[in-house]
Short mmCIF file of C-alpha atoms in Angstrom, two decimals:
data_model
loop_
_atom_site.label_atom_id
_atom_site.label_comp_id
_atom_site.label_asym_id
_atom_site.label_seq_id
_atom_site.Cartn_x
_atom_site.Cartn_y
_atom_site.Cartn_z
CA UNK F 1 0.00 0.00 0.00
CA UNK F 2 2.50 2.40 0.79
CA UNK F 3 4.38 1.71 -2.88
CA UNK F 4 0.92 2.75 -4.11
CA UNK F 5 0.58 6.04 -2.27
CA UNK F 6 4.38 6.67 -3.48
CA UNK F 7 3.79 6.06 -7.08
CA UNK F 8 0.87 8.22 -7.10
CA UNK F 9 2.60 11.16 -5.33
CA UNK F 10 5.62 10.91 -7.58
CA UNK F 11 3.25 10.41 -10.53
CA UNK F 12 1.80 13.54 -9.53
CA UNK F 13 4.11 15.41 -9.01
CA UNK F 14 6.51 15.03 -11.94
CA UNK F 15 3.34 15.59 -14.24
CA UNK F 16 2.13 18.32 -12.26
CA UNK F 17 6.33 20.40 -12.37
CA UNK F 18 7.00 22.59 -15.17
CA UNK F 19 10.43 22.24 -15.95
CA UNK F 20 13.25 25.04 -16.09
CA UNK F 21 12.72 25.45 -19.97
CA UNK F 22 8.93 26.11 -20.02
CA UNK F 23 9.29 28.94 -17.67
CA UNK F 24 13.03 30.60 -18.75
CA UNK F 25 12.96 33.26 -21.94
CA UNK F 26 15.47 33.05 -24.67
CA UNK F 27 16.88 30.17 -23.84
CA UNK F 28 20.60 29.95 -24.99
CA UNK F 29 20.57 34.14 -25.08
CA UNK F 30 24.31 33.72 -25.26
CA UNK F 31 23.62 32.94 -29.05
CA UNK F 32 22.57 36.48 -29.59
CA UNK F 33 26.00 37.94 -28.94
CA UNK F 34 27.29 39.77 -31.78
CA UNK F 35 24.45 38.85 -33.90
CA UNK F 36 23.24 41.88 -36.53
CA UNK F 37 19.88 42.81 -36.23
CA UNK F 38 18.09 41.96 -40.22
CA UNK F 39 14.80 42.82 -38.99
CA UNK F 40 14.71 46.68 -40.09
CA UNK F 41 11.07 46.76 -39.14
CA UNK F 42 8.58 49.69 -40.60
CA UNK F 43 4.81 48.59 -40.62
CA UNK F 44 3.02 49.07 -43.72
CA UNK F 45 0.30 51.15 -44.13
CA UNK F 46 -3.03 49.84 -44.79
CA UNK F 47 -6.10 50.76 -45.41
CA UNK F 48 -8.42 52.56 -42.50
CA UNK F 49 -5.01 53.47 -40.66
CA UNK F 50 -5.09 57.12 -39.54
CA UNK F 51 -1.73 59.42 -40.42
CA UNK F 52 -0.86 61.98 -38.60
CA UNK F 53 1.46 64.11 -41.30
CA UNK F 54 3.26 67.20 -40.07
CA UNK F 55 4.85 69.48 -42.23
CA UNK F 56 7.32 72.01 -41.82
CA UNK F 57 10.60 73.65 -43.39
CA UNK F 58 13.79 74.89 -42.30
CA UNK F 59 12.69 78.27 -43.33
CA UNK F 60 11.77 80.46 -40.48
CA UNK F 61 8.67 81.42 -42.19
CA UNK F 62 6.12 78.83 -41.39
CA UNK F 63 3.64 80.15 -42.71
CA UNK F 64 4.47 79.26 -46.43
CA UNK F 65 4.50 75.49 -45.36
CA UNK F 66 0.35 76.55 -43.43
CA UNK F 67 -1.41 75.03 -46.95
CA UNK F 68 -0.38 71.58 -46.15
CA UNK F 69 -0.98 71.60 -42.41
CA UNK F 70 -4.41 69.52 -41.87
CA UNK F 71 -7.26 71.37 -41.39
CA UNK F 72 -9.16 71.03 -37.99
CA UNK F 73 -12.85 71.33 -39.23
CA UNK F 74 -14.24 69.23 -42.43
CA UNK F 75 -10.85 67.28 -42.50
CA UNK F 76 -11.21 63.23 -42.40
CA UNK F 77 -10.49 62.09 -39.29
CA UNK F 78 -10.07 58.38 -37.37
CA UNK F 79 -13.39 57.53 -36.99
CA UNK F 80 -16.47 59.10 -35.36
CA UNK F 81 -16.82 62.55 -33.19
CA UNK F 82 -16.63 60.43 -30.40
CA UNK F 83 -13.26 59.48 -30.71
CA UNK F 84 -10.50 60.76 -29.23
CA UNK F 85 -9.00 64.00 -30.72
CA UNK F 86 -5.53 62.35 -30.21
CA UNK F 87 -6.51 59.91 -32.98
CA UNK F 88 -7.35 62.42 -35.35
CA UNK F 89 -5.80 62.28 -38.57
CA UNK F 90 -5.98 61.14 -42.63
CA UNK F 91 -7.73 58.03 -42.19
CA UNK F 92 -6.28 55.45 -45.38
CA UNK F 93 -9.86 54.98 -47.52
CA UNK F 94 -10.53 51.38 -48.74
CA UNK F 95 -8.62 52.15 -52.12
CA UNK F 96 -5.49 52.73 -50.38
CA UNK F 97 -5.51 56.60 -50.78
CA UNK F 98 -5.45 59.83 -48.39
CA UNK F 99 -6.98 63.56 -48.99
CA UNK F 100 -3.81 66.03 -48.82
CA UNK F 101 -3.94 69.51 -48.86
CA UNK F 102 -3.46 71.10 -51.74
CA UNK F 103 -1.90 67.66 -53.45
CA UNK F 104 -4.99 66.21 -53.28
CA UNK F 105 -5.00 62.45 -53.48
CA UNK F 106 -2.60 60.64 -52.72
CA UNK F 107 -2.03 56.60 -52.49
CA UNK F 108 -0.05 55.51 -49.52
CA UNK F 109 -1.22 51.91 -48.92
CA UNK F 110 1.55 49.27 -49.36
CA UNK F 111 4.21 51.94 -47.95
CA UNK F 112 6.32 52.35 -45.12
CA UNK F 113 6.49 55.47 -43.17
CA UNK F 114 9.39 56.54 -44.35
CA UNK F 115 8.53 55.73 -47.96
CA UNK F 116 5.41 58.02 -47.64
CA UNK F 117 7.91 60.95 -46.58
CA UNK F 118 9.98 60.83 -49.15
CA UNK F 119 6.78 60.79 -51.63
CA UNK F 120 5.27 63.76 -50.06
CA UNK F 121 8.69 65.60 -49.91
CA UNK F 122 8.84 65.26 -53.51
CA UNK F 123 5.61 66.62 -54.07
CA UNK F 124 5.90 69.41 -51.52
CA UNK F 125 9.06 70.34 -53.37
CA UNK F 126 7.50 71.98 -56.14
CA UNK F 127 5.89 74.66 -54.02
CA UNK F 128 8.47 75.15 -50.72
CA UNK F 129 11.86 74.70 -50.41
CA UNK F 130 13.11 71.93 -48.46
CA UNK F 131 10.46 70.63 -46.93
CA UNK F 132 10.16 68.81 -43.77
CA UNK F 133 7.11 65.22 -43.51
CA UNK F 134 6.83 63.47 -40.55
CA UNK F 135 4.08 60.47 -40.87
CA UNK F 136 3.08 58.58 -37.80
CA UNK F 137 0.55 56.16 -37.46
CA UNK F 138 -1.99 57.07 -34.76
CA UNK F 139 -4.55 54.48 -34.36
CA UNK F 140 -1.76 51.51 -34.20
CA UNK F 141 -2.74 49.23 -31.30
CA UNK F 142 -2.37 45.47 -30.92
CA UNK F 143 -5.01 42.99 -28.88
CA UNK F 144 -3.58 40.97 -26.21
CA UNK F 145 -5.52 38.30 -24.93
CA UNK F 146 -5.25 34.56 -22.32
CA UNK F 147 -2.54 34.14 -19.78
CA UNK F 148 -0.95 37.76 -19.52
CA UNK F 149 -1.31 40.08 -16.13
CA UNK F 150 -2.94 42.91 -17.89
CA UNK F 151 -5.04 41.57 -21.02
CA UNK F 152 -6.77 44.18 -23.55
CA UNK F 153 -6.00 46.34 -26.19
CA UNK F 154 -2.70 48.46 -26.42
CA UNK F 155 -2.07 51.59 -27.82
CA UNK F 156 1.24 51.44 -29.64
CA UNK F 157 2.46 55.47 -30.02
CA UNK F 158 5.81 55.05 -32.06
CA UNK F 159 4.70 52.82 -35.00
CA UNK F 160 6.95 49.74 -33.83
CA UNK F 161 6.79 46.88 -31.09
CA UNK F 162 8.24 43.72 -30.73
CA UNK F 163 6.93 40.81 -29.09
CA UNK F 164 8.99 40.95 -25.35
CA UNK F 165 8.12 44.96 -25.40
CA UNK F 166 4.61 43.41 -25.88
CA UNK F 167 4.23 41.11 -23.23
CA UNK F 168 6.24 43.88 -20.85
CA UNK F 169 3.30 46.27 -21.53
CA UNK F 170 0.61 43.46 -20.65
CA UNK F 171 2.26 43.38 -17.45
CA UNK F 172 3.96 39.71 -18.62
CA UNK F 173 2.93 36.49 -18.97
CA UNK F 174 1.39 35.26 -16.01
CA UNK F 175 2.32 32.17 -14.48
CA UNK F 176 0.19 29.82 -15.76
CA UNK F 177 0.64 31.41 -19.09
CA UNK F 178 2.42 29.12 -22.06
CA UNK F 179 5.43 30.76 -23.05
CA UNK F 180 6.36 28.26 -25.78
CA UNK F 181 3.45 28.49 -28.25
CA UNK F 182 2.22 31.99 -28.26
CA UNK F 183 -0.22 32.86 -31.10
CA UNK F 184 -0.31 35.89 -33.34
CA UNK F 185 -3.56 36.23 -35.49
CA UNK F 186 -2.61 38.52 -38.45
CA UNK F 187 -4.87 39.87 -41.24
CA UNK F 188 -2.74 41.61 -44.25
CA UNK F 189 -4.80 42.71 -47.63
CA UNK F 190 -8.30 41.01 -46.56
CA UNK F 191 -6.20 37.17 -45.72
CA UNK F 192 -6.06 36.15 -41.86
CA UNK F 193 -2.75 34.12 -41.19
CA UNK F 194 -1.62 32.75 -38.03
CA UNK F 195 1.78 32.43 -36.67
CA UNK F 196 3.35 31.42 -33.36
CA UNK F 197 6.10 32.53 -31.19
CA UNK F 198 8.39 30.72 -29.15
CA UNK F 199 9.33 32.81 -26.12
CA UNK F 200 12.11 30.77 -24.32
CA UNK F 201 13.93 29.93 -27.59
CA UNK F 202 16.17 33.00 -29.17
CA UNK F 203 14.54 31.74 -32.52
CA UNK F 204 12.15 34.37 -32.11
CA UNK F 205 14.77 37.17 -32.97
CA UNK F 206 14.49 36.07 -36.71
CA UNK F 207 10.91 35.46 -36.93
CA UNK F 208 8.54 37.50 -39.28
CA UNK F 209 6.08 37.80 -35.97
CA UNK F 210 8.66 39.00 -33.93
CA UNK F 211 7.41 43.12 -34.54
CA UNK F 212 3.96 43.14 -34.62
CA UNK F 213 1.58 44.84 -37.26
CA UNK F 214 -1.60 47.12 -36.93
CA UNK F 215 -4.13 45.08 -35.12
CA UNK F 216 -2.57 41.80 -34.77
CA UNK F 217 -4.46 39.75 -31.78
CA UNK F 218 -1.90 37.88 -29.38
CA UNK F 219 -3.13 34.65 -27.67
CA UNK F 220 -1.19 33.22 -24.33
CA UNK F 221 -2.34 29.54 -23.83
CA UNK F 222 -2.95 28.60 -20.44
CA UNK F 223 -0.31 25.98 -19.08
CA UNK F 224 -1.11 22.23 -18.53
CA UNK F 225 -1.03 23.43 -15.26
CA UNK F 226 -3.90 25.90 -15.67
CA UNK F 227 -6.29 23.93 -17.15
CA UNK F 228 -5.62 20.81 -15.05
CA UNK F 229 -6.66 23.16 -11.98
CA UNK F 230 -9.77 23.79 -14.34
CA UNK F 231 -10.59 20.25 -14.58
CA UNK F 232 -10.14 19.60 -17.85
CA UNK F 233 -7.81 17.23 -19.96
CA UNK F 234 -6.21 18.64 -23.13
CA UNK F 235 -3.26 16.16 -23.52
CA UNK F 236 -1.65 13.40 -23.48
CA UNK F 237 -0.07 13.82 -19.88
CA UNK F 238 -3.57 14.75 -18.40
CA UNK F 239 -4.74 11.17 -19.75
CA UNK F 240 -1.80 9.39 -18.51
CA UNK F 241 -2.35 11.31 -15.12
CA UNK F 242 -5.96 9.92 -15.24
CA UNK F 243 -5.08 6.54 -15.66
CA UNK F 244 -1.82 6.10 -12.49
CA UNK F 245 -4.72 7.54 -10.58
CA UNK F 246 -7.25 4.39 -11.39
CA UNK F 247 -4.82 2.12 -11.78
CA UNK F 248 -3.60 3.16 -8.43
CA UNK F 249 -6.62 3.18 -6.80
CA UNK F 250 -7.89 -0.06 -8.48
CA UNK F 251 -4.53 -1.88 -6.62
CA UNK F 252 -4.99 -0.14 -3.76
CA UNK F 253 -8.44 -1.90 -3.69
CA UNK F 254 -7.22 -5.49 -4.39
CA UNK F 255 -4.92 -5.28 -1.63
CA UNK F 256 -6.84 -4.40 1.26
#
């Protein structure tokens, strides 16, 4: 009887332990030393995005660059008049195109920031001299969802986030959270594709989901753990678990 009880406590508990490499990130971070960064991120814009575009010039006169500063009444904005003003801005139309001033339309779907700068630069050009463009994206936010601390939607404000400045701004992955198969939902030109994300394994580094895009959704499975304290069985080990217990109990009533 007592070989029983010790088989099922051992049974228990070395299905019930996460091990060292479930829990750790970037595993083997050494790895990383020296290694150049090839992910030059920029997001591309995409339709129903909101731009904020500033213009200025390095002349002291400001006032000749005031034609293609964004009007504050009758200009498209990010949504309804309940929105925040923050989020005002040139909202992207389905086509791919915005409503400048004085330039009129202009398509910016498909580019970077930085490629949209250098288009209206070029444009601006022909009416002041060396212009100034600064594009940022204003309604840029990312769901986060499961096994985090702080779950919800996050406002990203500098057009770039990666997936550890992600989980560090949901407060982390919580500790039932599954660090090994994270999922990214990711919708690009009207086509949904998913991708995962190993946290604990420097792979992630070199992974096209490793900056995140305009409203990507972010799923943190619970652990084994976490959904054994639910009751439920969702692998293997919980069915193995199942069965020590009956076949230990089953013994244990044979013998007395």
């Amino acid at each position: 009887m007592k070989r029983i009880f010790a088989l099922l406590l051992c049974s228990s508990f070395f299905i019930s332990c996460a091990t060292k490499d479930e829990i750790v990130y970037f595993d083997n971070v050494q790895s990383l030393e020296g290694k150049q960064n090839l992910l030059e991120y920029e997001p591309i814009i995409e339709p129903n995005d909101v731009l904020r575009i500033n213009v200025s010039s390095s002349s002291i006169n400001e006032e000749i660059v005031a034609p293609f500063q964004m009007r504050t009444q009758g200009q498209q904005g990010g949504g309804g008049g309940n929105q925040d003003s923050s989020l005002s801005g040139y909202m992207v139309s389905p086509q791919g195109n915005i409503q400048f001033p004085v330039l009129g339309k202009i398509k910016v779907a498909g580019l970077t920031r930085t490629e949209i700068q250098d288009k209206l630069i070029k444009e601006i050009e022909s009416y002041v001299k060396d212009p100034i463009v600064d594009v940022r994206i204003v309604n840029f936010s990312v769901t986060v969802l499961g096994e985090v601390n702080s779950p919800g939607r996050i406002q990203i404000t500098d057009g770039r986030v990666s997936m550890p400045e992600l989980m560090a701004m949901a407060g982390d992955i919580s500790y039932d959270g599954k660090r090994e198969n994270i999922t990214i939902i990711r919708e690009q030109n009207g086509v949904k594709s998913i991708g995962t994300i190993d946290m604990t394994e420097t792979d992630l580094f070199s992974s096209p989901y490793f900056y995140l895009k305009q409203n990507d959704i972010v799923y943190v499975e619970p652990s084994y753990r976490a959904v054994k304290s639910a009751g439920f069985f969702t692998s293997y080990q919980g069915i193995i678990s199942l069965g020590t217990t009956i076949i230990s109990i089953y013994l244990l009533i044979n013998n007395l």
